[in-house]
mmCIF file of C-alpha atoms in Angstrom:
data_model
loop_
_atom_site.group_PDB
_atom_site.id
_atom_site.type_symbol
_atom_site.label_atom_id
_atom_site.label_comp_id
_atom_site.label_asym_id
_atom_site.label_seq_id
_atom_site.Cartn_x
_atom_site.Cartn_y
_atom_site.Cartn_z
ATOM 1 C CA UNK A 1 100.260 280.608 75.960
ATOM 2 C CA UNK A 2 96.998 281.118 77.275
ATOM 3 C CA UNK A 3 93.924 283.432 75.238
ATOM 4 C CA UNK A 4 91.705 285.065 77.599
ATOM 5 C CA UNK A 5 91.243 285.765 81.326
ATOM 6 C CA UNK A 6 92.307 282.063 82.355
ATOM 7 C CA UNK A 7 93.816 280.595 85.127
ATOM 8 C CA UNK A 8 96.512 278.269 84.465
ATOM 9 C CA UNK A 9 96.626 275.545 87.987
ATOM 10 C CA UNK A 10 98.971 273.097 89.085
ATOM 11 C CA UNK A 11 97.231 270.016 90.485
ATOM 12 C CA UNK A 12 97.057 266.647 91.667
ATOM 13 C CA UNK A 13 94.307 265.022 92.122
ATOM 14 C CA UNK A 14 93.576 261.611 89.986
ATOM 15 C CA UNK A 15 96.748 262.460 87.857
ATOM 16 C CA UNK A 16 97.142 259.698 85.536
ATOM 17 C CA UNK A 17 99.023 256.672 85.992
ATOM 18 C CA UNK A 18 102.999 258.035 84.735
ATOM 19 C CA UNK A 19 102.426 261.413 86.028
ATOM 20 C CA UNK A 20 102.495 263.526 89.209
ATOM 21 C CA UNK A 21 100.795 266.478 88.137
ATOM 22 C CA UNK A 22 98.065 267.893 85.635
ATOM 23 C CA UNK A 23 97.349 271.562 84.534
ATOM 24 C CA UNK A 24 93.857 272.583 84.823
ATOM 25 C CA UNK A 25 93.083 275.594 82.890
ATOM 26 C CA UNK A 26 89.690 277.254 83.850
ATOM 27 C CA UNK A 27 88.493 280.931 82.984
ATOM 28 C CA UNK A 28 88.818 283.466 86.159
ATOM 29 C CA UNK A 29 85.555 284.288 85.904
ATOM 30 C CA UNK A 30 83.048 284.980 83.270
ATOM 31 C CA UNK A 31 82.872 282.928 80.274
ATOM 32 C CA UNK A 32 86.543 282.964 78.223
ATOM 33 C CA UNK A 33 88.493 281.614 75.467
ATOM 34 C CA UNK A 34 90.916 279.505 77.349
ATOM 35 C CA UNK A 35 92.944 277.744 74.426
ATOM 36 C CA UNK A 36 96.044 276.150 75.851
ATOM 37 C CA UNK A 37 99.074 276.250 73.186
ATOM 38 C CA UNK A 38 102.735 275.639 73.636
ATOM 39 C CA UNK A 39 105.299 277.483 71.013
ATOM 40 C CA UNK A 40 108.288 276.083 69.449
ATOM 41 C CA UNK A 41 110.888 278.099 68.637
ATOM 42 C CA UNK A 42 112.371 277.897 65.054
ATOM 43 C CA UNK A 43 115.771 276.335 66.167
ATOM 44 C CA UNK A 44 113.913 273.413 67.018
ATOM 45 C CA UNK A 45 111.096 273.211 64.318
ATOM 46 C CA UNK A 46 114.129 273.102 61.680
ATOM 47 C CA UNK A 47 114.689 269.765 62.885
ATOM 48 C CA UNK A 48 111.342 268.288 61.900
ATOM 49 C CA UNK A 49 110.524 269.747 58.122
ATOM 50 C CA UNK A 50 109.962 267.091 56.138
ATOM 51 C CA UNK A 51 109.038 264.691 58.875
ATOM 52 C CA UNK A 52 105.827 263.681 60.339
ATOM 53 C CA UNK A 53 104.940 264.182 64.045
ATOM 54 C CA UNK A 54 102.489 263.239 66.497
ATOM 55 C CA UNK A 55 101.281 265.360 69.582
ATOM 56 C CA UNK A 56 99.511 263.279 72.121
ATOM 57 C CA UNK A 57 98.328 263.651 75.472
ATOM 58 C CA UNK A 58 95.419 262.775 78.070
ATOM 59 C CA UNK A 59 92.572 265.609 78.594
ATOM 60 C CA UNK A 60 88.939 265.590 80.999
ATOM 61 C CA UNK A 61 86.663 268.259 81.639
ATOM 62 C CA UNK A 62 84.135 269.040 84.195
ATOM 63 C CA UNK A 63 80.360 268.792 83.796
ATOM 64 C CA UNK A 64 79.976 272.592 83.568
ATOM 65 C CA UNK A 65 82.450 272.056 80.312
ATOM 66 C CA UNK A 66 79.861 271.294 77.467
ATOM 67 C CA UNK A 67 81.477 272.046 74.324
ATOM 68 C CA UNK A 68 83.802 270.041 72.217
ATOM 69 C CA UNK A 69 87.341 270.582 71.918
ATOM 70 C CA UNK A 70 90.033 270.282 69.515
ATOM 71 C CA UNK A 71 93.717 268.926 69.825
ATOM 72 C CA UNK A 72 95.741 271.382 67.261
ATOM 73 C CA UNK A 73 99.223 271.211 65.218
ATOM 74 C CA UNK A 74 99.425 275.079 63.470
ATOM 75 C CA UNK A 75 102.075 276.836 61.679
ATOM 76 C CA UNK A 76 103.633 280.084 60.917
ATOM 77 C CA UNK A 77 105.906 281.974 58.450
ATOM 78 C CA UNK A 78 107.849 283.647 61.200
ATOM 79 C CA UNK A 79 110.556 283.121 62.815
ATOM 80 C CA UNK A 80 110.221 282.279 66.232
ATOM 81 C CA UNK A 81 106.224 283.504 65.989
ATOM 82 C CA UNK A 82 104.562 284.743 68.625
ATOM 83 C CA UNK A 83 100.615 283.918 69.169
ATOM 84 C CA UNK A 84 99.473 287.132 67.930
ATOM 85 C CA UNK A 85 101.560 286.275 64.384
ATOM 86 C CA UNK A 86 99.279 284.622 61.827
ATOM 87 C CA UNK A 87 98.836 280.811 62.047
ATOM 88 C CA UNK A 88 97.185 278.117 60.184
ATOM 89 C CA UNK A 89 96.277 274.735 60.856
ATOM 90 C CA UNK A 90 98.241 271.792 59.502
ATOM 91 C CA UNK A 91 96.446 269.291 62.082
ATOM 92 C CA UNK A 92 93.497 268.923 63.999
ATOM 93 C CA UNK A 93 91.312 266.153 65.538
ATOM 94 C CA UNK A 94 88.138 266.992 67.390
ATOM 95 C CA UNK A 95 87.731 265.946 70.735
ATOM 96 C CA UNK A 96 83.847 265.451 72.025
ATOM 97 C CA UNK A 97 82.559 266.955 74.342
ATOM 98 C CA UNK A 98 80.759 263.152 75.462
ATOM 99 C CA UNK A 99 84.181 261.564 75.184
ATOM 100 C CA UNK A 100 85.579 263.823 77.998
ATOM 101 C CA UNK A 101 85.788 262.152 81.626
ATOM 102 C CA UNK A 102 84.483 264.295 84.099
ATOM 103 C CA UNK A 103 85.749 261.612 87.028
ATOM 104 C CA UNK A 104 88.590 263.127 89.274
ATOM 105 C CA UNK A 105 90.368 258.994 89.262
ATOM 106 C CA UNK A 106 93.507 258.516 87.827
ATOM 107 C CA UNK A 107 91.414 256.575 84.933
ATOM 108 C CA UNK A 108 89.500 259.273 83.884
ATOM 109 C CA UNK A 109 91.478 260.427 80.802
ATOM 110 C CA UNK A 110 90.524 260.967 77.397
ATOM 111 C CA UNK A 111 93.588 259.554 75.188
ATOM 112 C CA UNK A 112 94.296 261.859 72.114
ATOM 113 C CA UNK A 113 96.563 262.487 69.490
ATOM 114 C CA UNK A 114 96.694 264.652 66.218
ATOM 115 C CA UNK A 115 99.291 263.635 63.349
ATOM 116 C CA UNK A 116 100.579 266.531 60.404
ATOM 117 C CA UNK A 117 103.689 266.947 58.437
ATOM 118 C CA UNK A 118 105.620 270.052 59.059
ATOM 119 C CA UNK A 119 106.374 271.468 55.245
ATOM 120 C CA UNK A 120 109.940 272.429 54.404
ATOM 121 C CA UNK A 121 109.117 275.200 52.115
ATOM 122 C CA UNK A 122 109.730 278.433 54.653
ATOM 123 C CA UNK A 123 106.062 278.252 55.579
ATOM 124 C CA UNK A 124 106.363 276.327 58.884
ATOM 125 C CA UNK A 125 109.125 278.825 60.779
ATOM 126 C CA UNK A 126 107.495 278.525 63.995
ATOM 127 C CA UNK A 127 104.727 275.574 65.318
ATOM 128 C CA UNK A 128 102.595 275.018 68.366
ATOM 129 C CA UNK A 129 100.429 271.999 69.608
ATOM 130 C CA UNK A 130 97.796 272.715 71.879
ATOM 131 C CA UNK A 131 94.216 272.320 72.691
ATOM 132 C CA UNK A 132 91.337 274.742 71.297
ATOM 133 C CA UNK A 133 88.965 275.067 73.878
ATOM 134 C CA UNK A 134 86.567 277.883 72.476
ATOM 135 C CA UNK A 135 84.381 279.820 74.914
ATOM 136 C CA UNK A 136 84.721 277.766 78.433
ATOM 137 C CA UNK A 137 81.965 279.055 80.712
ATOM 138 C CA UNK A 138 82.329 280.319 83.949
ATOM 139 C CA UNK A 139 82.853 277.106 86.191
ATOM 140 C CA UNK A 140 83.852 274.826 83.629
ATOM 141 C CA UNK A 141 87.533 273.457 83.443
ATOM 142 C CA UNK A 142 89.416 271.428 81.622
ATOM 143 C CA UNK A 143 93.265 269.436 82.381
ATOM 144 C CA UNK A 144 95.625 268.102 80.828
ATOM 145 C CA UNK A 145 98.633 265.956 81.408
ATOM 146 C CA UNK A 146 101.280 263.799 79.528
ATOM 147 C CA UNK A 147 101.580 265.738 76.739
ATOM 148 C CA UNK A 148 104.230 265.328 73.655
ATOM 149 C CA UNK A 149 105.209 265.684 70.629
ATOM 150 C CA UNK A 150 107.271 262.927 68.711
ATOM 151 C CA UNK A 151 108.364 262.552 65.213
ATOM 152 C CA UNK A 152 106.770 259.527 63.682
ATOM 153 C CA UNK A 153 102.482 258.708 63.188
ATOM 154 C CA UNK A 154 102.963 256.486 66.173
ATOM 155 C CA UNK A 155 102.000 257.387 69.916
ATOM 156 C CA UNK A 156 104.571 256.148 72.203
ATOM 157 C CA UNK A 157 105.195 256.449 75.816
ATOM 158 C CA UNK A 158 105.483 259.554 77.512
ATOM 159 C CA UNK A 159 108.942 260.447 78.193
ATOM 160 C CA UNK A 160 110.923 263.850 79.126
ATOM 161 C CA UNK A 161 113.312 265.031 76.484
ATOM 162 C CA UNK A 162 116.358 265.449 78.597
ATOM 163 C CA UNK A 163 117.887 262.383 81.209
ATOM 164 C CA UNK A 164 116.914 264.366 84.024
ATOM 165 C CA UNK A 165 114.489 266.398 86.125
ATOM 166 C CA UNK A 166 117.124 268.925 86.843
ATOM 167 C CA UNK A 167 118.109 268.578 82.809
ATOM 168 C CA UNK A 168 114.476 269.280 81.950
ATOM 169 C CA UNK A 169 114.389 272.000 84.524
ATOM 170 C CA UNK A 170 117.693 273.576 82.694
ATOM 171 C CA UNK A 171 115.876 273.520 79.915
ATOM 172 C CA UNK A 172 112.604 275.767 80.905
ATOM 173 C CA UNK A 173 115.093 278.161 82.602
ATOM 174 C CA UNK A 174 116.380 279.570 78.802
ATOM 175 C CA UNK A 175 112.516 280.987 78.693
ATOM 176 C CA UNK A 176 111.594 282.518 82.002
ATOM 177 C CA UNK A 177 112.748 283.513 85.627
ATOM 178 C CA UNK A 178 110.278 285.181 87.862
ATOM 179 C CA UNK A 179 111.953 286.289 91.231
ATOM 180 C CA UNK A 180 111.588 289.688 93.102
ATOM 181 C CA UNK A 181 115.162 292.176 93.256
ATOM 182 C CA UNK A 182 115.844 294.422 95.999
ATOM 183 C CA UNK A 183 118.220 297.383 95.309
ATOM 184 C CA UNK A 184 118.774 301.051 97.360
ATOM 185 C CA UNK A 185 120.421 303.754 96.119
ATOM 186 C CA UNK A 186 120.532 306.133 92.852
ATOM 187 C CA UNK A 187 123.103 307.303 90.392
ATOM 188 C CA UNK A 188 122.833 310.561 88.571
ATOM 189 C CA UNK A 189 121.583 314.053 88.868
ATOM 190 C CA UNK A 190 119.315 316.851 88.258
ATOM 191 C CA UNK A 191 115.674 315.713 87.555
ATOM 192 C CA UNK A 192 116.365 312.139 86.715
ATOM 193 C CA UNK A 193 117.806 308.930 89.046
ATOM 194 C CA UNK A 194 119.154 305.781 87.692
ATOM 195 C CA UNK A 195 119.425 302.451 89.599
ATOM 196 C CA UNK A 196 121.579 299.778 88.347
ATOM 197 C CA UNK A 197 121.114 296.533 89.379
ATOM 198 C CA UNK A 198 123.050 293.144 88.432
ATOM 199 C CA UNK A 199 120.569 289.739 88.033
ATOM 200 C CA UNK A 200 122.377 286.392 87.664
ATOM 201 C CA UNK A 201 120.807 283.839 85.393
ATOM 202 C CA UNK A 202 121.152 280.808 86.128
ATOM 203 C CA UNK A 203 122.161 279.434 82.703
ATOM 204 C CA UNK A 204 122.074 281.620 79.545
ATOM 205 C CA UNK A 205 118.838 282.839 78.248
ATOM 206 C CA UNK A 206 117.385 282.038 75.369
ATOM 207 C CA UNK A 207 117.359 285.266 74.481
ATOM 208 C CA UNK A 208 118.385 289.075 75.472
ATOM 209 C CA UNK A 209 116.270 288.890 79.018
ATOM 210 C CA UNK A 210 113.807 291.692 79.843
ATOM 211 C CA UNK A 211 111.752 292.551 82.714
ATOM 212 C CA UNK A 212 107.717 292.586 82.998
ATOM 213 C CA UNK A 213 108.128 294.648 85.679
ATOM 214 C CA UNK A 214 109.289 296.640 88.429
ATOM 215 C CA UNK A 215 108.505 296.576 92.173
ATOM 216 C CA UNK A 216 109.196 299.607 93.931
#
């Protein structure tokens, strides 16, 4: 989930040693809020109440970045929150703005990590880990890459979740298909048409799908 008019970029330039790409995420044009947060859905947070866990990862800026930055482990009440619901903070570690790389080498990583306990009293539903950037300003950047999160205080390796690429692709697919559905034809009568038109998943969703929109 992204805040703000931001532009979320695959690249791969001077990705760290371990990893073949990095995200950059840099405002489209004027100054924006560009904090970068992942959700976790309440089927999985269950798993972890009680338990202490540790989201790490590797973040640089560029110099028109000037503003520190914060690595961030927040609850909510709600099930399976979304990032309008209301959140607080259970972790947080501030990352400097002078401790940033602003090299393009795959050495030019900032190591960081934030450690919290998720509570088991119905007040941690829903989680996500993330980076607060603030305001970026128009030309700065920042990017990311190895990122976890791993019960225990202790940062480990990176590692994927599930044995395999096309596991961990599986795995995405529950959230999100984006692909473009050609159909003729109409059904009905008088002032109003229907068009029905059959979409194959290609494993179940993670929930009752719905489309963002329609092309016509």
């Amino acid at each position: 989930n992204i805040s703000g008019a931001t532009t979320v970029s695959q690249q791969t330039t001077g990705a760290p040693v371990g990893a073949r790409y990095v995200a950059r995420v840099a405002p489209t044009s004027t100054a924006q809020i560009s904090n970068f947060y992942q959700l976790i859905e309440t089927s999985n947070v269950q798993q972890l109440w009680g338990k202490t866990v540790t989201f790490s990862g590797k973040i640089r800026r560029n110099a028109s970045l000037t503003q520190d930055m914060v690595a961030v482990i927040a609850k909510s009440a709600t099930v399976d929150a979304a990032i309008g619901s209301s959140w607080s903070n259970i972790g947080t570690t501030t990352l400097t703005n002078a401790s940033m790389p602003t090299g393009t080498g795959a050495a030019n990583w900032l190591d960081f990590s934030v450690t919290a306990t998720i509570p088991a009293d119905g007040t941690a539903n829903t989680i996500y880990v993330g980076i607060s950037s603030g305001t970026v300003p128009s030309g700065g950047y920042y990017e990311i890459a190895l990122t976890q999160l791993e019960i225990g205080s202790v940062v480990t390796s990176f590692r994927r979740n599930a044995p395999s690429i096309q596991a961990e692709l599986a795995a995405c697919q529950r959230y999100y298909r984006r692909g473009q559905i050609y159909a003729s034809g109409a059904t009905g009568g008088g002032s109003s048409e229907v068009t029905l038109v059959a979409v194959q998943f290609p494993i179940p969703m993670r929930v009752t799908p719905y489309a963002i929109s329609w092309i016509s």
